[in-house]
Amino acid sequence: MSLFSFAKTEFKNLFSKPATRPYPQQPREYPERTRGHIENDMDVCILCGLCSKKCPTGAITVDRAGKTWSISGFSCIQCGYCVESCPKKCLSMKQSYTQPDAQKGTNTFVKPEQPAPAKPAAEAAKPAPAPKPAADAEKPAAVPAVPAEAAEPAAKQD
Amino acid sequence: MKMSKSPWLLHYDGSSCNGCDIEVLAATTPVYDVERFGVVNTGNPKHADIFLITGGVNDQNKEVVKQLYDQMPDPKVVVAIGICACDGGIFKECYNILGGADKVIPVDIYVPGCAARPEAIIDGVVKAVALLDQKREQMKAAESAEGGAEHD
Amino acid sequence: MTEQNPVNIEVREIEKANVLAEASRLHNEGYRLAQMCSTKVEDGYEMLYTFGKGYDLLHLRFTVVPGDKMDSISHVFPAAFFYENEIHDLFGVPVEFMTIDYHGGLYRTAEPTPFH
Amino acid sequence: MSTRSVVPFGPHHPVLPEPIHIDLVLEDEKVVEAVPSIGFVHRGLEKLVEKKDFNEMVFVAERTCGICSYMHGMSYCAAVEHVMGVEIPERAKYLRTVWCELSRLHSHLLWLGLLADGFGFESLFMQAWRLREKILDMSEASTGGRLISSVNKIGGQRKDVDNAMLHSFVETLNQLEPEIRTMVRTFLEDSAVRSRLDGVGVLSKEKAHDLGAVGPFLRASGIPFDIRTTGYLAYGDIDFEPVTSSEGDSYARTAVRINEIFQSIDIIRQVVAKIPDGDVAVPVKGFPKGEYMMRVEQPRGEALYYVKANGTKFLERMRIRTPTFANIPPMLEMLKGCQLADVPMMVLTIDPCISCTER
Amino acid sequence: MGIIAFLIFFPFLAAVVLSLMKKQSKARDGVVIASCVLIIAAAVTLAVTFLSSGRTQEYLVEAPLWNNLILAGEIFLMLLVFYYGFRYRKYYVVLLSAAGTIPIVWEELAGYGVEGKNHITVDYLTVIMCLIVGVVGSLICLYAIGYMKDYHRHHTEYRNRTPFFLSILFVFLGAMFGLVLSANLSWMFFFWEITSICSFLLIGYSQTDIAIRNSFRALWMNLLGGFGFAMAILYCTFVLKIANIQDLVNIGSQNGGATFVVVPVAFLAFAALTKSAQMPFSGWLLGAMVAPTPTSALLHSATMVKAGVYLLIRLSPAMQGTVPGLMVVLVGGFTFFAASVLAISQSDGKKVLAYSTISNLGLIAACAGVGTYESAWAAILLMIFHAVAKSLMFLSTGAVENCTGSRDIEDMHGLIVRLPKLAFVMIIGIFGMYLAPFGMLIAKWAALKSFVDSGNILLMLFLAFGSGTTMFYWTKWLGKLIAVPHSSRPHPDTIHRDERVTLATLASLVVILCILFPVISANLVRPVLVAMFHTTSLSVITRGDVPIMLLMMCMIVILPVAARLLTLGKKNKPVLAYMAGVNKGDDCTFVDSFGESKQMYLANWYFTDLFGEEKILKPCLAIAAAVIVVLMVVVIGGVL
Amino acid sequence: MEVWITVLKVVLFIVLAPFVGGLLSGLDRKITARFQGRQGPPLLQPFYDLAKLFNKQSLIVNKFQVFLIGGYVMFTVFTGCLFFAGGDLLLAFFALTLGETFFLMAAFSANSPFSAMGVQREMVQTMCTEPMILIATIGFYRATGSFMVSDIVKVGTSPIVYLPGMFIGFLFILTIKLRKSPFDLSTSHHAHQEMVKGTTTDLTGNIFALIELSEWYEQVLLLAYIALFIINRNPWSILAAVVVCLLCYFLEILVDNVFPRVKWDKMFRSAWIVTLIFGGVNLLAILFLNVIH
Ligand code: SF4
Ligand code: SF4
Ligand code: SF4
Ligand code: SF4
Ligand code: SF4
Ligand code: SF4
Ligand code: SF4
Ligand code: SF4
């Protein structure tokens, strides 16, 4: 039995550097396996839609006609099931997470028309002035990404 | 003086799996220490500026969520933490999940992740804090607009 | 691939009417309640009650036809009230004489008796 | 008029991270009646078996609770594997054991912190959670997630952890152990802390047994009941004894969990020393048919995973009897007659997980 | 002289008239009102005439006729007690009464009686007492008119004996005037016994079992005190050969602590302790609650218990530094503390008031026992302020009971919404009881200073701890009144006009006395002390503090304005109270565990496990009794 | 001249006390964070908080609240003025009690479960602290011969020489007064508790800000009381007093961080026992030695 038993630890803490990570001033390095967000190598993707079918939260939308593959970072639970299921192994799990935002945007990847010379155009896009999210929130994941068009011109330009 | 220097939190667990909840708590602990930004985890809606809600809403807690929100003084912002709070997450097809927090209260910032990691929560709070200042300005404008008429 | 094992738990089938008697007998033998589960099957609700003694489990199974009531065993096993209220609220099977009866208020779901 | 107060405690309450509501009837600070209510986090995930196939259900199962997420996913997989008669590789069993014990470690440290928060010892809470971060770092390094691991699948593990990393874990734990020991001294020996724990919420051995308590809650009342001793996963090859205590009060429950922290560290050391090489998964074909009830020792006690399958890709029934569900009736027994200030203690010392309780 | 005779006789006359007016009528109300007005007028006249002359006046130096009448009266009282004692088979009261009265009668008849200098004295202390008895007492009688109507409407099970009740009230007033105006110990004894019997009759008013039991408890305790009084008289007669209280005090203060004067002082102090319901004799005052409220108000504020402390204050100079002084100090100090602790565990409004009275009287007694200039100053002021504030509290509690059917403090929840006027009056009363800058607190402050100067550590500790506990029980009552439950509707305010007048007058008196306290202190209290201690000490409250207290008073008054200023430019939006998220929307109900609505209820704390009567009353009584027994033995042993 | 110096002191108190109190609170939070191995908020955080609160909408449960809180603020500040003007310690104590009562009434008037439970505990706390403050005040009088602050600061030897027990006792109840663990029972300042925010649960915006502000005033007042133990005729003693105050404050922060919250009955018993032993024995000793007379 004792009183002040914790004082020793406290003084040790007081006179040593705090354990606090200076985030966000200093960006954080994540371990290699950290599951952050999904990216798609559109050169390889065949838009088969398997990933979309497997995804437990329906975060992925594959639009064969529009040649786009989009993912809602605000629906994805980062389980990596899509990565595992993709027959072409074009999906990859990145360490950085989808940034918090005022709108539940989607990330749309466009299949290049020609065998693309450069890297695939990946654009994080969000609906520009966007109505109040509560209004359009009925089935956010299934909404074909509005920014698909918005992203398109950019993609087409190069 | 800016509102954004002293954001006080209210945390409520809608119907989360605890994952995001304990990450919210973790954000207050030494390694993340959101108190650096002046954050206090008040636990009382009437003292709070930022409502952190984790998990989706269901029929039993929607009134609770609404009530807590109503008891917060303006200006206030709502931050939905985790996929569940964003859109119901993996449980959105469950019979008892109405969807994300935005089904019952206006959500200002969505923090994705399952579970949302403390860094993301910090990012979310930092974004929310900026909104607080904006809302305060709007509030002032509104007040002065109706000011003369209302004063008795 | 290995053969699928059709049933790998030992279950004793009983009559619904005997449940209280069986429960009392088990209680006297020193069993405690481990869980109570209801499953919607074609001809009603299949109840699976599990009791434990030391590390051994013993399962009782019986069926309740829709519209029928069943007896609570919460007077024998006090903890049963919690399971029984759940069965009542989620499956809509009326349970009679529970020690604490929430009258459907344990889970206030949007859709009443979702497993009905 | 009576001098009794009738007040709501929860669902929103700062001392309870999860929503639970209790109708409290108080006389001064003494609780004379307490009726709990749950359902604020009820989602109905058991019914998702109708919408998600048995493979996808792993992701649902792991989100039954974010704290012992790993154990939920694992138990579910194990139950289905039993139904399908799948025998997973030895290395997978050992890996599962490591992750299970890591979960227990982070869960117990988390609980210690919450307990400290519950009795108003903020610094102690901070210290516990600070140490817990080290465990989470290990989880993240090995599974990619701090809490939700997503490494289970029917038939084994989705990821292997190389031996070097496993040994580095043991190394970290070796460094962590003395720090934890220093910290828990305050829980175990500080007289002010003891005054909040000693003799508070006593649950007798008989009551604990009859009311169906499980886990540390039960063991603190003197019953050495730990499902791990039945030897699932790699536990059969590991040397350990269930931790018990006889007083049955809040202090005993704290002491049991604290000792389990060191027990877990020891188990991880043993597992890492013995882990065989090989695959971590076997391919699984076909659909399950049959039923099984998997029993695992989660941080909060025995969980039962009942799975019933009919040969389609959708299960017929999945039912989770979580430890907290079993622990609530005995908790009610303790609440009567305690002090208002003890209510959080009572609730916290069963280490409740409402999320999994309500599913 | 005429005015004195009027004060003593008129109440008796009024009593006789009232007892004949059996029917409830306007006329009867009129008689009561007229009598009250006359008594107040007489008391004020006495005060004014006296103050303008400023000299102690002595009357009836030779009064053999009156002596004999009083003797006859004493015998009559004894027979009255015999009657009740035999009728209810409580033989111990018979014994006690006989033990007190017979020796006195024998002594007088056998001619041992000593002729005192005078029988009636008017001095500053008398005038103060007359004002208290006259003004507060009459207001209570006034209040009783309306109250008794309601009382019998609510309690149809009791026999309506209102005329009897009213007449006893007046008898009581008469006896009190007699008591304070008498200088002769035998005369005092006679009036002393009248008050005992009046209180007995009033407490037993409803004639229920409990009322009868309590009334006999009051009777035997007071008769025991009366016995002590009688012993003191005998001792004075036979040993000291004096008959006047003032002589005794003079001898006492000149021969401080000499054993031969200590004995009668001790006996008188003992008598005073019983009458002012100090532990272990607190039981009778608590039992008095069963009577209709005016009784309690009268017993607690203007009469009865004040008789006890009046006697103590009179004796004060003779007690400084003596064993009886120590006894009074210890018993009073201890009672102050213990009764305030006991009050915490009570939820019955009247019971809290009863304990508070006992507690406050303990403080007055302790002050008197200390026997210094400062302490006596505190004692007198405490007595004045207590009389006013306590009667206000009692009467308003009674009014609440008549309006809502309950006098339980728990039932006064939200009174500020339901009965705003009454609640406001009560709040003034409670403020008056324990908060700065109101009178009681000023007096307590002086008491503290005098205790500190006297160097009695026990008293300092009693006061320090007792003020903490006092704060607790008053504040929680205050809190109940001020809680604002939203869905409460104003309750029909059924109090009568007479009650309203009384309450308003008393409430204003609480405030006025507070503002006028320097005046009162200088013109009424200081002369008493000068006469008693033959010194003019410095003002007890430092001169600079008076304006500060007046400033505090002003601050309270301007608070509403200031509060408005503090929130200027802000619109306060009403919102639901926080109830963990399950407020049903009316601030009174919440969604319970079954999903239904449940009435919230917020009770105060009572600590029955710690401070309950079962727990600590007996030990407290035992301690106080032990102190009295030991010190009485010391006193008597010293003589033998 | 005298008068003007007094007025100046009062004005200085009114103006400076919030800054000192706020800075101390900031220091408290910073040191607490460092004790816990965290970086902690900026030093000026309490001022940011206060400014924020004044900018918030004010939600009230009823209009009495505003009035009652006004009373609390006024009398708390008033007490400080009285003290710094060199007034009577007892009167200052009574004024503080009056202010406290207004605060309690405000919590009562909210009629909400957590305010109500908080206020009951707050009353217990007052019951715990009052005897010690009174006894210490008596101690000052016996040791210095006056209740007036202006006289006490002019004594030759620091009162603490005669009042060591009182000093310890006062430090003990200071923990209660500053709402520090183990005694932060009624309005949890730090870790969460069963009371939510107790007495202040239903106060918002500027009303709540006023509470914070008066707590700063009260903090300065309490520390000034500590200083009174040290100060004597020698001007250097003022410096010593400041150092002692800071040390005491640091001690309170440390205590705050190494204790769990105890239950009310433990607080009650310990406070009274400490008061009786340290206060009572010390009082007995100075009466026995008859220091002044
Ligand atoms: S499964 Fe792979 S290839 Fe098919 S659509 Fe998805 S990412 Fe493209
Ligand atoms: S990681 Fe999981 S949730 Fe996210 S898109 Fe892939 S399958 Fe869907
Ligand atoms: S988002 Fe994921 S971790 Fe967060 S509450 Fe939902 S399921 Fe749990
Ligand atoms: S839900 Fe209603 S109908 Fe169904 S069993 Fe219960 S009570 Fe009967
Ligand atoms: S809960 Fe109510 S409705 Fe259901 S069985 Fe019981 S009594 Fe009947
Ligand atoms: S005990 Fe339950 S509520 Fe508390 S942190 Fe753990 S999971 Fe969350
Ligand atoms: S018991 Fe609680 S913590 Fe453990 S797995 Fe279940 S939900 Fe998670
Ligand atoms: S429910 Fe509300 S209005 Fe009715 S008595 Fe109770 S507090 Fe008053």
Short mmCIF file of C-alpha atoms in Angstrom, two decimals, chain E residues 1-2 4 46 50 53-63 116-124 126-127 180-184 187 244-247 250 314 531 534:
data_model
loop_
_atom_site.label_atom_id
_atom_site.label_comp_id
_atom_site.label_asym_id
_atom_site.label_seq_id
_atom_site.Cartn_x
_atom_site.Cartn_y
_atom_site.Cartn_z
CA MET E 1 -47.55 50.73 34.93
CA GLY E 2 -50.87 50.68 33.19
CA ILE E 4 -47.58 46.70 31.85
CA LEU E 46 -44.08 50.28 26.15
CA PHE E 50 -39.36 53.27 27.96
CA SER E 53 -37.09 57.76 29.46
CA GLY E 54 -34.32 55.19 29.17
CA ARG E 55 -34.27 54.30 32.86
CA THR E 56 -34.87 50.93 34.34
CA GLN E 57 -38.20 51.06 36.03
CA GLU E 58 -39.24 49.02 38.99
CA TYR E 59 -42.74 48.45 40.18
CA LEU E 60 -44.67 46.71 42.90
CA VAL E 61 -42.17 46.73 45.64
CA GLU E 62 -44.79 45.58 48.11
CA ALA E 63 -47.35 43.20 46.73
CA GLY E 116 -37.61 41.16 47.23
CA LYS E 117 -37.16 44.75 46.31
CA ASN E 118 -39.66 44.74 43.54
CA HIS E 119 -41.74 42.35 41.55
CA ILE E 120 -41.83 43.97 38.15
CA THR E 121 -38.92 45.43 36.27
CA VAL E 122 -38.81 47.11 32.94
CA ASP E 123 -35.39 47.37 31.40
CA TYR E 124 -33.95 47.16 27.91
CA THR E 126 -37.53 43.29 28.92
CA VAL E 127 -38.47 45.72 26.24
CA VAL E 180 -40.24 38.72 31.09
CA LEU E 181 -41.66 41.53 33.18
CA SER E 182 -41.34 39.71 36.48
CA ALA E 183 -38.34 40.42 38.59
CA ASN E 184 -39.33 38.13 41.39
CA TRP E 187 -43.47 35.14 39.94
CA ASN E 244 -35.09 38.77 42.79
CA ILE E 245 -33.30 37.46 39.83
CA GLN E 246 -31.33 40.65 39.43
CA ASP E 247 -29.96 40.27 42.94
CA ASN E 250 -25.45 40.83 40.83
CA ARG E 314 -30.33 37.40 32.23
CA ALA E 531 -26.49 47.51 32.33
CA HIS E 534 -21.20 47.90 33.45
#
